[in-house]
Amino acid sequence: MVLIQLHTSATLYMVGLIWFVQLVHYPLMARVGEAQFIAYERLHTRWTTVAVAPAMFVELGTSVALVPMAQGVGYPPVLAWAGLGLVLMLWVSTAILQVPCHRRLEQGFDQAVHQRLVRSNWLRTVGWSLRGVLVLIAMPV
């Protein structure tokens, strides 16, 4: 049961965080100001990593662990597999879409790159939202 609680907690934490990032944090980046943007972006990526990495690793680890033991702990196997697929998609999206945008923005604000970051982050926002629905549906009663 601890595995499911950790899994659910990490996912729901990320659901709340990604919606904040999508609706507030990323859009406000455009208002930082050119003179301070590079320093802001570097601090942003450092502190965001501190805020998200532990939850993402817990979510990944518990997603992997749930697949072979799902049925034995009362977790629907199809939801465990779907959840793992979404986690992998989220990691790939982060690595190939969002991280490169942040690396480019660390060199200075670029409106096109910023817009790409905000638009591409909808993939993660929807993905984590779906994961949130899955973990709530799968919670043993």
PDB file of C-alpha atoms in Angstrom:
ATOM      1  CA  MET A   1       0.000   0.000   0.000  1.00  0.00           C
ATOM      2  CA  VAL A   2       2.929   2.374   0.659  1.00  0.00           C
ATOM      3  CA  LEU A   3       3.972   1.973  -2.984  1.00  0.00           C
ATOM      4  CA  ILE A   4       0.541   3.087  -4.191  1.00  0.00           C
ATOM      5  CA  GLN A   5       0.495   6.017  -1.753  1.00  0.00           C
ATOM      6  CA  LEU A   6       3.934   7.204  -2.907  1.00  0.00           C
ATOM      7  CA  HIS A   7       2.911   6.740  -6.531  1.00  0.00           C
ATOM      8  CA  THR A   8      -0.334   8.667  -6.094  1.00  0.00           C
ATOM      9  CA  SER A   9       1.298  11.435  -4.063  1.00  0.00           C
ATOM     10  CA  ALA A  10       4.089  12.010  -6.589  1.00  0.00           C
ATOM     11  CA  THR A  11       1.646  12.076  -9.483  1.00  0.00           C
ATOM     12  CA  LEU A  12      -0.827  14.440  -7.856  1.00  0.00           C
ATOM     13  CA  TYR A  13       2.017  16.739  -6.797  1.00  0.00           C
ATOM     14  CA  MET A  14       3.143  16.878 -10.440  1.00  0.00           C
ATOM     15  CA  VAL A  15      -0.415  17.493 -11.664  1.00  0.00           C
ATOM     16  CA  GLY A  16      -0.727  20.577  -9.484  1.00  0.00           C
ATOM     17  CA  LEU A  17       2.751  21.778 -10.308  1.00  0.00           C
ATOM     18  CA  ILE A  18       2.408  21.397 -14.082  1.00  0.00           C
ATOM     19  CA  TRP A  19      -0.848  23.376 -14.123  1.00  0.00           C
ATOM     20  CA  PHE A  20       0.827  26.189 -12.165  1.00  0.00           C
ATOM     21  CA  VAL A  21       3.762  26.138 -14.581  1.00  0.00           C
ATOM     22  CA  GLN A  22       1.495  26.103 -17.636  1.00  0.00           C
ATOM     23  CA  LEU A  23      -0.921  28.834 -16.568  1.00  0.00           C
ATOM     24  CA  VAL A  24       1.277  31.117 -14.454  1.00  0.00           C
ATOM     25  CA  HIS A  25       4.978  30.445 -14.456  1.00  0.00           C
ATOM     26  CA  TYR A  26       5.817  29.956 -18.145  1.00  0.00           C
ATOM     27  CA  PRO A  27       3.587  32.789 -19.419  1.00  0.00           C
ATOM     28  CA  LEU A  28       5.108  35.246 -16.924  1.00  0.00           C
ATOM     29  CA  MET A  29       8.616  34.490 -18.209  1.00  0.00           C
ATOM     30  CA  ALA A  30       7.906  36.872 -21.073  1.00  0.00           C
ATOM     31  CA  ARG A  31       7.608  39.729 -18.572  1.00  0.00           C
ATOM     32  CA  VAL A  32      10.934  39.297 -16.767  1.00  0.00           C
ATOM     33  CA  GLY A  33      12.786  41.861 -18.846  1.00  0.00           C
ATOM     34  CA  GLU A  34      15.675  41.333 -21.202  1.00  0.00           C
ATOM     35  CA  ALA A  35      18.389  42.680 -18.887  1.00  0.00           C
ATOM     36  CA  GLN A  36      17.645  40.141 -16.149  1.00  0.00           C
ATOM     37  CA  PHE A  37      16.303  37.237 -18.156  1.00  0.00           C
ATOM     38  CA  ILE A  38      19.479  35.142 -18.413  1.00  0.00           C
ATOM     39  CA  ALA A  39      20.055  35.174 -14.656  1.00  0.00           C
ATOM     40  CA  TYR A  40      16.360  34.513 -14.080  1.00  0.00           C
ATOM     41  CA  GLU A  41      16.271  31.547 -16.462  1.00  0.00           C
ATOM     42  CA  ARG A  42      19.380  29.969 -14.956  1.00  0.00           C
ATOM     43  CA  LEU A  43      17.949  30.251 -11.456  1.00  0.00           C
ATOM     44  CA  HIS A  44      14.585  29.068 -12.726  1.00  0.00           C
ATOM     45  CA  THR A  45      16.010  25.857 -14.182  1.00  0.00           C
ATOM     46  CA  ARG A  46      18.128  25.160 -11.094  1.00  0.00           C
ATOM     47  CA  TRP A  47      15.287  25.615  -8.594  1.00  0.00           C
ATOM     48  CA  THR A  48      12.670  23.967 -10.776  1.00  0.00           C
ATOM     49  CA  THR A  49      14.879  20.882 -10.926  1.00  0.00           C
ATOM     50  CA  VAL A  50      14.976  20.856  -7.119  1.00  0.00           C
ATOM     51  CA  ALA A  51      11.170  21.101  -7.022  1.00  0.00           C
ATOM     52  CA  VAL A  52      10.374  18.493  -9.687  1.00  0.00           C
ATOM     53  CA  ALA A  53      13.191  15.938  -9.862  1.00  0.00           C
ATOM     54  CA  PRO A  54      12.406  14.067  -6.631  1.00  0.00           C
ATOM     55  CA  ALA A  55       8.719  13.708  -7.518  1.00  0.00           C
ATOM     56  CA  MET A  56       9.503  12.710 -11.109  1.00  0.00           C
ATOM     57  CA  PHE A  57      11.953  10.016  -9.951  1.00  0.00           C
ATOM     58  CA  VAL A  58       9.506   8.695  -7.349  1.00  0.00           C
ATOM     59  CA  GLU A  59       6.775   8.651  -9.989  1.00  0.00           C
ATOM     60  CA  LEU A  60       8.995   6.833 -12.488  1.00  0.00           C
ATOM     61  CA  GLY A  61      10.240   4.293  -9.945  1.00  0.00           C
ATOM     62  CA  THR A  62       6.804   3.531  -8.552  1.00  0.00           C
ATOM     63  CA  SER A  63       5.327   3.303 -12.065  1.00  0.00           C
ATOM     64  CA  VAL A  64       7.915   0.697 -13.009  1.00  0.00           C
ATOM     65  CA  ALA A  65       7.421  -1.186  -9.729  1.00  0.00           C
ATOM     66  CA  LEU A  66       3.616  -1.217 -10.068  1.00  0.00           C
ATOM     67  CA  VAL A  67       3.525  -2.974 -13.429  1.00  0.00           C
ATOM     68  CA  PRO A  68       4.626  -6.464 -12.296  1.00  0.00           C
ATOM     69  CA  MET A  69       2.874  -6.293  -8.920  1.00  0.00           C
ATOM     70  CA  ALA A  70      -0.274  -4.334  -9.794  1.00  0.00           C
ATOM     71  CA  GLN A  71      -2.773  -7.142  -9.537  1.00  0.00           C
ATOM     72  CA  GLY A  72      -1.307  -8.385  -6.259  1.00  0.00           C
ATOM     73  CA  VAL A  73      -1.715  -4.979  -4.600  1.00  0.00           C
ATOM     74  CA  GLY A  74      -5.179  -4.279  -5.965  1.00  0.00           C
ATOM     75  CA  TYR A  75      -4.073  -1.910  -8.716  1.00  0.00           C
ATOM     76  CA  PRO A  76      -5.654  -2.535 -12.149  1.00  0.00           C
ATOM     77  CA  PRO A  77      -2.816  -3.798 -14.397  1.00  0.00           C
ATOM     78  CA  VAL A  78      -4.130  -1.949 -17.461  1.00  0.00           C
ATOM     79  CA  LEU A  79      -3.941   1.313 -15.506  1.00  0.00           C
ATOM     80  CA  ALA A  80      -0.432   0.495 -14.292  1.00  0.00           C
ATOM     81  CA  TRP A  81       0.693  -0.043 -17.901  1.00  0.00           C
ATOM     82  CA  ALA A  82      -1.120   3.081 -19.127  1.00  0.00           C
ATOM     83  CA  GLY A  83       0.418   5.093 -16.306  1.00  0.00           C
ATOM     84  CA  LEU A  84       3.902   3.838 -17.101  1.00  0.00           C
ATOM     85  CA  GLY A  85       3.395   4.714 -20.770  1.00  0.00           C
ATOM     86  CA  LEU A  86       2.383   8.239 -19.815  1.00  0.00           C
ATOM     87  CA  VAL A  87       5.362   8.614 -17.470  1.00  0.00           C
ATOM     88  CA  LEU A  88       7.724   7.581 -20.256  1.00  0.00           C
ATOM     89  CA  MET A  89       6.044  10.024 -22.645  1.00  0.00           C
ATOM     90  CA  LEU A  90       6.431  12.800 -20.062  1.00  0.00           C
ATOM     91  CA  TRP A  91      10.137  12.082 -19.614  1.00  0.00           C
ATOM     92  CA  VAL A  92      10.698  12.007 -23.386  1.00  0.00           C
ATOM     93  CA  SER A  93       8.768  15.251 -23.834  1.00  0.00           C
ATOM     94  CA  THR A  94      10.811  16.896 -21.094  1.00  0.00           C
ATOM     95  CA  ALA A  95      14.089  15.716 -22.633  1.00  0.00           C
ATOM     96  CA  ILE A  96      13.413  16.490 -26.281  1.00  0.00           C
ATOM     97  CA  LEU A  97      11.032  19.468 -26.135  1.00  0.00           C
ATOM     98  CA  GLN A  98      11.214  21.450 -22.905  1.00  0.00           C
ATOM     99  CA  VAL A  99      14.870  21.055 -21.859  1.00  0.00           C
ATOM    100  CA  PRO A 100      16.198  22.270 -25.242  1.00  0.00           C
ATOM    101  CA  CYS A 101      13.922  25.330 -24.999  1.00  0.00           C
ATOM    102  CA  HIS A 102      15.276  26.112 -21.551  1.00  0.00           C
ATOM    103  CA  ARG A 103      18.872  25.634 -22.725  1.00  0.00           C
ATOM    104  CA  ARG A 104      18.255  28.127 -25.525  1.00  0.00           C
ATOM    105  CA  LEU A 105      16.502  30.581 -23.193  1.00  0.00           C
ATOM    106  CA  GLU A 106      19.516  30.481 -20.844  1.00  0.00           C
ATOM    107  CA  GLN A 107      21.339  32.372 -23.601  1.00  0.00           C
ATOM    108  CA  GLY A 108      18.715  35.126 -23.723  1.00  0.00           C
ATOM    109  CA  PHE A 109      15.006  35.595 -24.179  1.00  0.00           C
ATOM    110  CA  ASP A 110      13.703  34.532 -27.583  1.00  0.00           C
ATOM    111  CA  GLN A 111       9.983  35.035 -28.212  1.00  0.00           C
ATOM    112  CA  ALA A 112       9.720  32.096 -30.639  1.00  0.00           C
ATOM    113  CA  VAL A 113      11.474  29.713 -28.252  1.00  0.00           C
ATOM    114  CA  HIS A 114       9.345  30.926 -25.354  1.00  0.00           C
ATOM    115  CA  GLN A 115       6.168  30.339 -27.373  1.00  0.00           C
ATOM    116  CA  ARG A 116       7.426  26.862 -28.330  1.00  0.00           C
ATOM    117  CA  LEU A 117       8.046  26.125 -24.647  1.00  0.00           C
ATOM    118  CA  VAL A 118       4.544  27.209 -23.616  1.00  0.00           C
ATOM    119  CA  ARG A 119       2.852  25.360 -26.496  1.00  0.00           C
ATOM    120  CA  SER A 120       4.865  22.157 -26.149  1.00  0.00           C
ATOM    121  CA  ASN A 121       4.298  22.099 -22.393  1.00  0.00           C
ATOM    122  CA  TRP A 122       0.603  21.425 -23.037  1.00  0.00           C
ATOM    123  CA  LEU A 123       1.686  17.862 -23.872  1.00  0.00           C
ATOM    124  CA  ARG A 124       3.021  17.476 -20.336  1.00  0.00           C
ATOM    125  CA  THR A 125       0.057  19.299 -18.807  1.00  0.00           C
ATOM    126  CA  VAL A 126      -2.397  16.938 -20.491  1.00  0.00           C
ATOM    127  CA  GLY A 127      -0.174  13.912 -19.798  1.00  0.00           C
ATOM    128  CA  TRP A 128       0.107  14.604 -16.079  1.00  0.00           C
ATOM    129  CA  SER A 129      -3.588  15.421 -15.892  1.00  0.00           C
ATOM    130  CA  LEU A 130      -4.382  12.030 -17.417  1.00  0.00           C
ATOM    131  CA  ARG A 131      -1.999  10.404 -14.942  1.00  0.00           C
ATOM    132  CA  GLY A 132      -3.858  12.155 -12.129  1.00  0.00           C
ATOM    133  CA  VAL A 133      -7.149  10.720 -13.352  1.00  0.00           C
ATOM    134  CA  LEU A 134      -5.598   7.247 -13.663  1.00  0.00           C
ATOM    135  CA  VAL A 135      -4.161   7.186 -10.138  1.00  0.00           C
ATOM    136  CA  LEU A 136      -7.451   8.375  -8.656  1.00  0.00           C
ATOM    137  CA  ILE A 137      -9.422   5.737 -10.569  1.00  0.00           C
ATOM    138  CA  ALA A 138      -6.925   3.025  -9.591  1.00  0.00           C
ATOM    139  CA  MET A 139      -6.790   3.846  -5.872  1.00  0.00           C
ATOM    140  CA  PRO A 140      -7.935   0.791  -3.938  1.00  0.00           C
ATOM    141  CA  VAL A 141     -10.952   1.547  -1.789  1.00  0.00           C
TER     142      VAL A 141
END
